[in-house]
Amino acid sequence: MARIFSLVVFFIMSASLSGCGLFTDADDKFLFGDTRKPDALEYEYRALANELHSIKPCYLIHPQSLSRGGFGPVGNQVSLLRSRCFAAVAESSGDEQLCDKVRSASTLFSSGVNLNAETCRRTARINQGRVQSGVSYRLDVQQIASLAGYDNEEIDAYLVSEGRFSGMEAGMRYRQEQSSTYWNEVKMTLLHTEDFFDRIAHMPGFGTSDDQNKMNGLRWNPRQQRLWTPPEERTHSTPEIRLPAQSNG
């Protein structure tokens, strides 16, 4: 009996010293496996939210999708991906009010207390007033556009209407031969339109009906975009400032 007691004491002391999630003050504690591994698409939604400076795509992420950092520092081992999404938008946009939605998390053996609302606010304050700030995430623009219901012809027509390409043939040529340039044009223009914003709520998601209602309640507030001259006109000129692309219908 004494040996069992000693082992229990040893376990508790070791766990507390190693930053065990059981002993943290995280907002949400997941001790019995009531979480899920994020789907790859959920990481795309975080990247999309960061690009748009809008939390709307964050609601497509499951509220209990837990990202694990393996052997990361104590306090950064786990995090709710949706909270990371909210924090990314708050930090990149400088809107610290969004940090109220950020919740720290922990599991039985891992702590994620360092991702919390106060830490988010401090970073957001630093970035207030900056045109470009925060972390940049890789975004599969082609996949996102497809999930939103756009086909290639529709995208080509939009880019031509916005003066990004001289005609449909030019758009198609860039898409086939210089795809990175083409999809960057889509990212910087089409994804920032009101039409695309409206389609986000209809993209395949992992949230709840309540999350759907929250998405429907959000208004389009496009961020200013720093666009290069259209691809066919580029030489070695410097980028120009343009207003965000407007809805094409």
PDB file of C-alpha atoms in Angstrom, residues 101-217:
ATOM      1  CA  LYS A 101     -12.962  34.397 -28.473  1.00  0.00           C
ATOM      2  CA  VAL A 102      -9.531  32.829 -27.888  1.00  0.00           C
ATOM      3  CA  ARG A 103      -9.480  30.021 -25.315  1.00  0.00           C
ATOM      4  CA  SER A 104      -6.479  28.188 -23.942  1.00  0.00           C
ATOM      5  CA  ALA A 105      -6.570  24.400 -23.793  1.00  0.00           C
ATOM      6  CA  SER A 106      -4.851  21.487 -22.112  1.00  0.00           C
ATOM      7  CA  THR A 107      -5.037  17.702 -22.043  1.00  0.00           C
ATOM      8  CA  LEU A 108      -4.112  15.291 -19.301  1.00  0.00           C
ATOM      9  CA  PHE A 109      -0.403  15.404 -20.145  1.00  0.00           C
ATOM     10  CA  SER A 110      -0.006  18.523 -22.309  1.00  0.00           C
ATOM     11  CA  SER A 111      -0.438  22.232 -21.671  1.00  0.00           C
ATOM     12  CA  GLY A 112      -1.491  24.957 -24.082  1.00  0.00           C
ATOM     13  CA  VAL A 113      -1.959  27.838 -21.661  1.00  0.00           C
ATOM     14  CA  ASN A 114       0.268  30.224 -23.633  1.00  0.00           C
ATOM     15  CA  LEU A 115      -2.341  30.664 -26.337  1.00  0.00           C
ATOM     16  CA  ASN A 116      -4.817  32.756 -24.394  1.00  0.00           C
ATOM     17  CA  ALA A 117      -6.875  35.905 -24.751  1.00  0.00           C
ATOM     18  CA  GLU A 118      -4.409  38.195 -22.972  1.00  0.00           C
ATOM     19  CA  THR A 119      -1.424  37.070 -25.031  1.00  0.00           C
ATOM     20  CA  CYS A 120      -3.527  37.578 -28.150  1.00  0.00           C
ATOM     21  CA  ARG A 121      -4.435  41.128 -27.069  1.00  0.00           C
ATOM     22  CA  ARG A 122      -0.824  42.097 -26.498  1.00  0.00           C
ATOM     23  CA  THR A 123       0.154  40.985 -29.989  1.00  0.00           C
ATOM     24  CA  ALA A 124      -2.903  42.601 -31.590  1.00  0.00           C
ATOM     25  CA  ARG A 125      -2.070  45.957 -29.963  1.00  0.00           C
ATOM     26  CA  ILE A 126       1.410  45.846 -31.449  1.00  0.00           C
ATOM     27  CA  ASN A 127      -0.051  45.338 -34.933  1.00  0.00           C
ATOM     28  CA  GLN A 128      -2.750  48.007 -34.738  1.00  0.00           C
ATOM     29  CA  GLY A 129      -2.531  50.427 -37.643  1.00  0.00           C
ATOM     30  CA  ARG A 130      -0.155  48.309 -39.703  1.00  0.00           C
ATOM     31  CA  VAL A 131      -1.110  47.607 -43.319  1.00  0.00           C
ATOM     32  CA  GLN A 132       0.525  44.177 -43.355  1.00  0.00           C
ATOM     33  CA  SER A 133       1.216  42.269 -40.146  1.00  0.00           C
ATOM     34  CA  GLY A 134       1.033  38.870 -38.522  1.00  0.00           C
ATOM     35  CA  VAL A 135       2.048  35.418 -39.690  1.00  0.00           C
ATOM     36  CA  SER A 136       1.536  34.293 -43.278  1.00  0.00           C
ATOM     37  CA  TYR A 137       0.076  30.812 -43.818  1.00  0.00           C
ATOM     38  CA  ARG A 138       0.237  28.828 -47.026  1.00  0.00           C
ATOM     39  CA  LEU A 139      -3.187  28.776 -48.680  1.00  0.00           C
ATOM     40  CA  ASP A 140      -4.321  26.396 -51.413  1.00  0.00           C
ATOM     41  CA  VAL A 141      -6.200  29.035 -53.397  1.00  0.00           C
ATOM     42  CA  GLN A 142      -7.260  26.665 -56.164  1.00  0.00           C
ATOM     43  CA  GLN A 143      -8.883  24.309 -53.656  1.00  0.00           C
ATOM     44  CA  ILE A 144     -10.590  27.140 -51.792  1.00  0.00           C
ATOM     45  CA  ALA A 145     -11.994  28.669 -54.981  1.00  0.00           C
ATOM     46  CA  SER A 146     -13.322  25.276 -56.047  1.00  0.00           C
ATOM     47  CA  LEU A 147     -14.945  24.661 -52.661  1.00  0.00           C
ATOM     48  CA  ALA A 148     -16.639  28.037 -52.986  1.00  0.00           C
ATOM     49  CA  GLY A 149     -18.192  26.876 -56.256  1.00  0.00           C
ATOM     50  CA  TYR A 150     -16.109  28.769 -58.812  1.00  0.00           C
ATOM     51  CA  ASP A 151     -15.067  27.049 -62.031  1.00  0.00           C
ATOM     52  CA  ASN A 152     -12.072  28.079 -64.138  1.00  0.00           C
ATOM     53  CA  GLU A 153     -14.102  29.906 -66.762  1.00  0.00           C
ATOM     54  CA  GLU A 154     -15.911  31.948 -64.127  1.00  0.00           C
ATOM     55  CA  ILE A 155     -12.603  32.866 -62.478  1.00  0.00           C
ATOM     56  CA  ASP A 156     -11.040  33.823 -65.827  1.00  0.00           C
ATOM     57  CA  ALA A 157     -14.019  36.059 -66.601  1.00  0.00           C
ATOM     58  CA  TYR A 158     -13.742  37.779 -63.238  1.00  0.00           C
ATOM     59  CA  LEU A 159     -10.015  38.462 -63.613  1.00  0.00           C
ATOM     60  CA  VAL A 160     -10.587  39.884 -67.094  1.00  0.00           C
ATOM     61  CA  SER A 161     -13.422  42.101 -65.816  1.00  0.00           C
ATOM     62  CA  GLU A 162     -11.078  43.475 -63.146  1.00  0.00           C
ATOM     63  CA  GLY A 163      -8.354  44.210 -65.685  1.00  0.00           C
ATOM     64  CA  ARG A 164      -5.956  41.605 -64.332  1.00  0.00           C
ATOM     65  CA  PHE A 165      -5.744  39.914 -67.742  1.00  0.00           C
ATOM     66  CA  SER A 166      -6.364  41.297 -71.226  1.00  0.00           C
ATOM     67  CA  GLY A 167      -8.736  38.511 -72.222  1.00  0.00           C
ATOM     68  CA  MET A 168      -9.986  35.002 -71.515  1.00  0.00           C
ATOM     69  CA  GLU A 169      -7.209  33.406 -73.550  1.00  0.00           C
ATOM     70  CA  ALA A 170      -4.558  35.272 -71.576  1.00  0.00           C
ATOM     71  CA  GLY A 171      -6.121  34.172 -68.281  1.00  0.00           C
ATOM     72  CA  MET A 172      -6.266  30.561 -69.423  1.00  0.00           C
ATOM     73  CA  ARG A 173      -2.660  30.712 -70.616  1.00  0.00           C
ATOM     74  CA  TYR A 174      -1.414  32.013 -67.286  1.00  0.00           C
ATOM     75  CA  ARG A 175      -3.452  29.415 -65.425  1.00  0.00           C
ATOM     76  CA  GLN A 176      -1.871  26.631 -67.460  1.00  0.00           C
ATOM     77  CA  GLU A 177       1.682  27.951 -67.855  1.00  0.00           C
ATOM     78  CA  GLN A 178       2.248  30.258 -64.875  1.00  0.00           C
ATOM     79  CA  SER A 179      -0.125  28.849 -62.305  1.00  0.00           C
ATOM     80  CA  SER A 180       1.497  30.464 -59.256  1.00  0.00           C
ATOM     81  CA  THR A 181       1.049  33.931 -60.777  1.00  0.00           C
ATOM     82  CA  TYR A 182      -2.511  33.134 -61.801  1.00  0.00           C
ATOM     83  CA  TRP A 183      -3.644  31.820 -58.426  1.00  0.00           C
ATOM     84  CA  ASN A 184      -1.949  34.669 -56.619  1.00  0.00           C
ATOM     85  CA  GLU A 185      -4.122  37.011 -58.676  1.00  0.00           C
ATOM     86  CA  VAL A 186      -7.152  35.040 -57.517  1.00  0.00           C
ATOM     87  CA  LYS A 187      -6.046  35.236 -53.900  1.00  0.00           C
ATOM     88  CA  MET A 188      -5.486  38.980 -53.992  1.00  0.00           C
ATOM     89  CA  THR A 189      -8.688  39.851 -55.836  1.00  0.00           C
ATOM     90  CA  LEU A 190     -11.491  37.295 -56.056  1.00  0.00           C
ATOM     91  CA  LEU A 191     -11.106  36.022 -52.496  1.00  0.00           C
ATOM     92  CA  HIS A 192     -11.606  39.564 -51.232  1.00  0.00           C
ATOM     93  CA  THR A 193     -14.922  40.178 -52.968  1.00  0.00           C
ATOM     94  CA  GLU A 194     -18.307  40.275 -51.291  1.00  0.00           C
ATOM     95  CA  ASP A 195     -19.464  37.441 -53.535  1.00  0.00           C
ATOM     96  CA  PHE A 196     -16.758  35.132 -52.230  1.00  0.00           C
ATOM     97  CA  PHE A 197     -17.403  36.268 -48.646  1.00  0.00           C
ATOM     98  CA  ASP A 198     -21.040  35.267 -48.987  1.00  0.00           C
ATOM     99  CA  ARG A 199     -20.057  31.837 -50.286  1.00  0.00           C
ATOM    100  CA  ILE A 200     -17.887  31.002 -47.256  1.00  0.00           C
ATOM    101  CA  ALA A 201     -20.905  29.956 -45.207  1.00  0.00           C
ATOM    102  CA  HIS A 202     -21.770  27.351 -47.862  1.00  0.00           C
ATOM    103  CA  MET A 203     -18.346  25.739 -47.960  1.00  0.00           C
ATOM    104  CA  PRO A 204     -17.943  22.286 -46.351  1.00  0.00           C
ATOM    105  CA  GLY A 205     -17.314  22.789 -42.664  1.00  0.00           C
ATOM    106  CA  PHE A 206     -16.973  21.031 -39.341  1.00  0.00           C
ATOM    107  CA  GLY A 207     -18.865  23.456 -37.123  1.00  0.00           C
ATOM    108  CA  THR A 208     -22.345  23.451 -35.602  1.00  0.00           C
ATOM    109  CA  SER A 209     -25.647  25.049 -36.582  1.00  0.00           C
ATOM    110  CA  ASP A 210     -24.872  27.798 -34.083  1.00  0.00           C
ATOM    111  CA  ASP A 211     -21.584  28.416 -35.883  1.00  0.00           C
ATOM    112  CA  GLN A 212     -23.541  28.739 -39.127  1.00  0.00           C
ATOM    113  CA  ASN A 213     -25.705  31.422 -37.552  1.00  0.00           C
ATOM    114  CA  LYS A 214     -22.631  33.297 -36.373  1.00  0.00           C
ATOM    115  CA  MET A 215     -21.179  33.232 -39.889  1.00  0.00           C
ATOM    116  CA  ASN A 216     -24.427  34.532 -41.325  1.00  0.00           C
ATOM    117  CA  GLY A 217     -24.323  37.433 -38.873  1.00  0.00           C
TER     118      GLY A 217
END
